[in-house]
CSV table of C-alpha atoms and ligand atoms in Angstrom, one decimal:
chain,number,residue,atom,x,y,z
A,1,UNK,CA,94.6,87.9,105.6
A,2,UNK,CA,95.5,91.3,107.2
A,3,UNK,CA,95.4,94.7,105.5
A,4,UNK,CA,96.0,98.1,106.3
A,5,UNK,CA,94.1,100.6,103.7
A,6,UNK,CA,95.0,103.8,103.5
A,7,UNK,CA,94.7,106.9,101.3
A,8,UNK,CA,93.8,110.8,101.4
A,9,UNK,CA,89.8,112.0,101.6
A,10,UNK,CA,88.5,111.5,98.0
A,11,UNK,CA,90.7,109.0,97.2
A,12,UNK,CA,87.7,105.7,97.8
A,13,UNK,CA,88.8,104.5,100.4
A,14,UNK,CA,85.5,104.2,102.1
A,15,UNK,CA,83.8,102.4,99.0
A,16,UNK,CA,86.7,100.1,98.4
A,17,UNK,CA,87.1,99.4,102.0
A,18,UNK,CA,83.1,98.1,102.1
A,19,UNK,CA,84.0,96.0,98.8
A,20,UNK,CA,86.5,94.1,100.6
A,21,UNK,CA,84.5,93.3,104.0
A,22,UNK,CA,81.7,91.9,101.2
A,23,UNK,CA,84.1,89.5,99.2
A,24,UNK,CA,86.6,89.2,101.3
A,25,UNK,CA,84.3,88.0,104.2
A,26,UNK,CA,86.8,90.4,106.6
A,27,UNK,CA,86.5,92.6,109.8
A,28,UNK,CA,86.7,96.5,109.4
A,29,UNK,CA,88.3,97.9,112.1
A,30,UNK,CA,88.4,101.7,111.7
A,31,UNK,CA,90.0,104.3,113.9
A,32,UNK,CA,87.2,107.0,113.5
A,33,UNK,CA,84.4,104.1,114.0
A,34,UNK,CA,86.0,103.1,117.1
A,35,UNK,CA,86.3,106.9,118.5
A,36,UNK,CA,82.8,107.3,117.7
A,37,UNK,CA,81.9,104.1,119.9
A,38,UNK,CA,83.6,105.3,122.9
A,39,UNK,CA,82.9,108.9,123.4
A,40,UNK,CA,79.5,107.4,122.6
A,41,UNK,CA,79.8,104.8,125.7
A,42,UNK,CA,81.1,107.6,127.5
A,43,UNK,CA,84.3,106.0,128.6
A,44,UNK,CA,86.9,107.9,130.3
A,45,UNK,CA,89.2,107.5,126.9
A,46,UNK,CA,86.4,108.3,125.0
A,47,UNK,CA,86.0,111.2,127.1
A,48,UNK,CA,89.5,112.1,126.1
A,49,UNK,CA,89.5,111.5,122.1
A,50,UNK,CA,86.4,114.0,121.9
A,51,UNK,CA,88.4,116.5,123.5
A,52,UNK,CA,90.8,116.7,120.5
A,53,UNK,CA,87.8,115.6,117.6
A,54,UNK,CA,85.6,118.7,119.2
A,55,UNK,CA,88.5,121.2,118.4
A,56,UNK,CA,89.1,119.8,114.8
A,57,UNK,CA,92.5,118.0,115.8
A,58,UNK,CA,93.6,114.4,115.1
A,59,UNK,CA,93.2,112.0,118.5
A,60,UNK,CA,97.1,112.1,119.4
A,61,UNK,CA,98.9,108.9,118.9
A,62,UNK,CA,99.1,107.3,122.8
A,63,UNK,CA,95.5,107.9,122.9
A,64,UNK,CA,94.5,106.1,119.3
A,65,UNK,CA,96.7,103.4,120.0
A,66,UNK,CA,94.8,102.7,123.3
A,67,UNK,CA,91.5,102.7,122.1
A,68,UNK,CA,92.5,100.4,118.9
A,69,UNK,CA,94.9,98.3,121.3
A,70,UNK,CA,91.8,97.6,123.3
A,71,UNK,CA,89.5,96.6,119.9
A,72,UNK,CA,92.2,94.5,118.8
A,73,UNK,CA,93.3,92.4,121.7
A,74,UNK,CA,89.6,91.4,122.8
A,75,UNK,CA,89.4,90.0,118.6
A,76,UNK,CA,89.3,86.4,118.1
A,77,UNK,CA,87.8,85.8,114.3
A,78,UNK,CA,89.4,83.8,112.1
A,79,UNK,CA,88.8,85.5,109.0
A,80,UNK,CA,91.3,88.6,109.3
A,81,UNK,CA,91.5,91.8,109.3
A,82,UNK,CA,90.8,95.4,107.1
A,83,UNK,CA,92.7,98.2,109.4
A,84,UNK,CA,91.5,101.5,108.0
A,85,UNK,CA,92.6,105.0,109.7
A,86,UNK,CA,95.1,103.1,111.9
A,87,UNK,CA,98.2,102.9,112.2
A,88,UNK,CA,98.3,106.3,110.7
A,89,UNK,CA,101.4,107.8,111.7
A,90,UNK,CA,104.9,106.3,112.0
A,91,UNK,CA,104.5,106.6,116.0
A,92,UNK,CA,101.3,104.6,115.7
A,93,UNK,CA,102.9,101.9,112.9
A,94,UNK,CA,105.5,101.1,115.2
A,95,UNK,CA,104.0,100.6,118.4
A,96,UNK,CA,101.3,98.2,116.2
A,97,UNK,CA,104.5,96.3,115.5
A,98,UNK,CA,104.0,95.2,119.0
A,99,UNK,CA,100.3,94.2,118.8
A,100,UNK,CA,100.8,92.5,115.6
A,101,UNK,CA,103.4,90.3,117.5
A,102,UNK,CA,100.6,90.0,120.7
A,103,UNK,CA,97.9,88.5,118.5
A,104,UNK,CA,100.2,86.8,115.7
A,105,UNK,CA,98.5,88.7,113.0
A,106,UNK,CA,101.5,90.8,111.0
A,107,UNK,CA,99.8,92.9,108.3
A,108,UNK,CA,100.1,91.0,104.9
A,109,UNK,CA,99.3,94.1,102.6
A,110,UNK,CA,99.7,98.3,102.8
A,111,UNK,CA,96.9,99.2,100.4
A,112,UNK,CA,97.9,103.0,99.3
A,113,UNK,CA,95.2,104.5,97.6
A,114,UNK,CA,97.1,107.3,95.0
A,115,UNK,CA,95.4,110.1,93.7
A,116,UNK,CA,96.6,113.1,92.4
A,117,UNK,CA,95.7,116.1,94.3
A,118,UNK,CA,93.6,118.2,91.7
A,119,UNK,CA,91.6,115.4,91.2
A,120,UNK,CA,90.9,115.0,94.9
A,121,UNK,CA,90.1,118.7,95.3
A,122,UNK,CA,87.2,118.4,92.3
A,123,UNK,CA,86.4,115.3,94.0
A,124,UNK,CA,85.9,116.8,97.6
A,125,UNK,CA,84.9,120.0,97.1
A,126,UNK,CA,82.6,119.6,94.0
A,127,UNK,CA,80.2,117.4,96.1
A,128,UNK,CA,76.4,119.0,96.6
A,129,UNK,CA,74.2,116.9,98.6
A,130,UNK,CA,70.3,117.3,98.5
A,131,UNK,CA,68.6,117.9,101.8
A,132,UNK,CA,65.3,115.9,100.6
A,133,UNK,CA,66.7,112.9,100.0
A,134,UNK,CA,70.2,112.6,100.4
A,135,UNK,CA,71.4,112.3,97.0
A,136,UNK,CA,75.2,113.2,96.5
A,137,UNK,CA,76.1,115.0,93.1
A,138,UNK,CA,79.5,116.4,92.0
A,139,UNK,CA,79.2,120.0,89.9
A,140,UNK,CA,82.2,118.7,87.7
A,141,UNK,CA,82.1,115.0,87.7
A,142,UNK,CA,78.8,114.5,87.9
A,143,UNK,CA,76.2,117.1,87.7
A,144,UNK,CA,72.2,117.8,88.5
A,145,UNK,CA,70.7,118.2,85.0
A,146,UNK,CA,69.9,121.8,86.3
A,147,UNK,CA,72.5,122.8,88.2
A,148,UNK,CA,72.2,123.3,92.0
A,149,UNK,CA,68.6,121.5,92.6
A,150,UNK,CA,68.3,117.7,92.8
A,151,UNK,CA,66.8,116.3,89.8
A,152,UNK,CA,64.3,114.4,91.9
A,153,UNK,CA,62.4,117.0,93.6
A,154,UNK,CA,64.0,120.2,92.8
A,155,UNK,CA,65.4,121.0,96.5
A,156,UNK,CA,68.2,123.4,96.5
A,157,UNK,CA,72.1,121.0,96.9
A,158,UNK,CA,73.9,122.2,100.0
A,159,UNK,CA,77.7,121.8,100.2
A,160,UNK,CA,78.8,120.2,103.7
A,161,UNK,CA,81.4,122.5,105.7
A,162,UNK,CA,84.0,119.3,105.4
A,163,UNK,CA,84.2,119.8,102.0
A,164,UNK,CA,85.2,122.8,101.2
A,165,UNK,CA,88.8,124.1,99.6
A,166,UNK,CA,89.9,125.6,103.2
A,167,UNK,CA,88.4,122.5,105.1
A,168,UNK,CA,90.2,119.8,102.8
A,169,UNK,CA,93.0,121.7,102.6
A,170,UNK,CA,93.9,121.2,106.5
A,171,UNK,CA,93.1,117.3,105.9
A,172,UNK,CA,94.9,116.9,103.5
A,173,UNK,CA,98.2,118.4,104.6
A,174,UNK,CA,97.5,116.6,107.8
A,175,UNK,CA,97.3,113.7,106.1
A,176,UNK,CA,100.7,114.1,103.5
A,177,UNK,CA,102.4,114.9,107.0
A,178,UNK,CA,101.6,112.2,108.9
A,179,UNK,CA,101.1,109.3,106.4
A,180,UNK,CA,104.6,109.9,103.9
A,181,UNK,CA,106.5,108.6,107.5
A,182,UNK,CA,104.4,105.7,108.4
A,183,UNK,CA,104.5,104.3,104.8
A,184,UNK,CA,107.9,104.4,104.8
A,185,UNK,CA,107.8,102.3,107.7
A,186,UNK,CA,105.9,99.6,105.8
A,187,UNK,CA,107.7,99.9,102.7
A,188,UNK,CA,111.3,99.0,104.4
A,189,UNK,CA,109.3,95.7,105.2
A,190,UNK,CA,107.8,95.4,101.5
A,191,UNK,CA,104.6,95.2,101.8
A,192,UNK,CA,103.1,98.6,100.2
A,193,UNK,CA,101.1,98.3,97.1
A,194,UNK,CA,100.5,101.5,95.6
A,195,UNK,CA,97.5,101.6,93.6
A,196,UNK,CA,96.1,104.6,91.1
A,197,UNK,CA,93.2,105.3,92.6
A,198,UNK,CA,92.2,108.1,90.0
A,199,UNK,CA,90.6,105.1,87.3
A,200,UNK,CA,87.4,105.0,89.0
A,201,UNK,CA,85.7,102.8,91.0
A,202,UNK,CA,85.6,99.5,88.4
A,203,UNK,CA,89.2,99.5,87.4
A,204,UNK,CA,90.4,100.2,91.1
A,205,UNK,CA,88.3,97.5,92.5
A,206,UNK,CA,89.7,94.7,89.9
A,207,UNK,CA,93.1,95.8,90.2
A,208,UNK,CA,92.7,95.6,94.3
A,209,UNK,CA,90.5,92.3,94.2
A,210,UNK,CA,93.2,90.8,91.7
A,211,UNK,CA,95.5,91.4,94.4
A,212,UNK,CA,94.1,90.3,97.4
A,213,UNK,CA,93.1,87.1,95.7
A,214,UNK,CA,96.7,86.5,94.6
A,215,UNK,CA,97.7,86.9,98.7
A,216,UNK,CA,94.8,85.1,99.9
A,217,UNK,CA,95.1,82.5,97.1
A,218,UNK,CA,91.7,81.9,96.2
A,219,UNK,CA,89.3,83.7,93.3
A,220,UNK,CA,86.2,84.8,94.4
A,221,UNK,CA,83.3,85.5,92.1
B,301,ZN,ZN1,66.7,115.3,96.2
């Protein structure tokens, strides 16, 4: 089973995404893992993708789809797939097409995570994070007790400079831009499931389990 995951920051992408690698026994292959890899390794295409991540851009799209062409290719598990960050644009989807046909895996399922955009604002830019230990609080969702120290040892909570309103407002007008196109793509080939992502983690994750399950055809615990 092959599935593409996508959705705008805030919407849980990253926690459901680690929920299906655990039941689903799958490989994550994400775009932004992968960049940090190479420019780690120092390859010359690594090289190349910092260039664009060091002045806030997005890696352009020849550039992405040789670093995850390269990840792909070289993959020989059994088990399938959990794309995540890639094929993000409609560029990207289509030259895919040509991988999928390479390695004989065509994506079974477009998960799109949908949450409206207020929510995803309180979600992003409510986060405090405590500098002692790492604990991650939201001032409207879920608050300190006191508000702006960390109930366990009373540090001062620090917002990260990601999640502010101007920062999240350039991802996620990136993101609307870029990602509208390349689900139209999958939609003409009906495979997009659009799934509320604003019920919280519980009802997401039984609705998305449900249908993997039903693709996969076989419950899991
Ligand atoms: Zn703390």
């Amino acid at each position: 089973m092959n599935i593409l995951i996508t959705g705008a920051p805030g919407s849980g992408k990253g926690t459901m995404s680690r929920r299906i690698m655990d039941t689903f026994g799958i490989t994550h292959i994400s775009s932004g893992d992968l960049f940090r890899q190479y420019i780690k390794e120092d390859t010359e295409i690594g090289a190349l993708a910092r260039h664009y991540i060091d002045q806030g851009l997005l890696v352009p799209d020849d550039v992405t789809i040789e670093i995850v062409k390269e990840r792909i290719l070289c993959f020989n598990e059994d088990q399938g797939i959990l794309l995540d960050g890639f094929p993000r644009t409609s560029i990207q989807a289509h030259a895919f097409y040509e991988i999928e046909k390479k390695i004989n895996r065509p994506i079974d399922v477009v998960i799109n995570l949908v949450v409206d955009k207020e929510l995803l604002i309180r979600r992003i830019t409510g986060r405090r994070m405590c500098p002692e230990c790492s604990t991650i609080y939201n001032i409207y969702l879920n608050p300190p007790r006191v508000p702006g120290v960390c109930d366990n040892e009373g540090r001062t909570l620090f917002q990260r400079p990601d999640d502010t309103l101007d920062a999240l407002s350039v991802r996620l007008n990136q993101y609307d831009i870029h990602t509208e196109p390349m689900l139209e793509y999958y939609r003409k080939r009906g495979i997009v499931k659009d799934i509320d992502g604003s019920l919280g983690v519980e009802p997401v994750w039984k609705e998305i389990k449900e249908l993997l399950e039903k693709i996969d055809g076989n419950p899991r615990d």
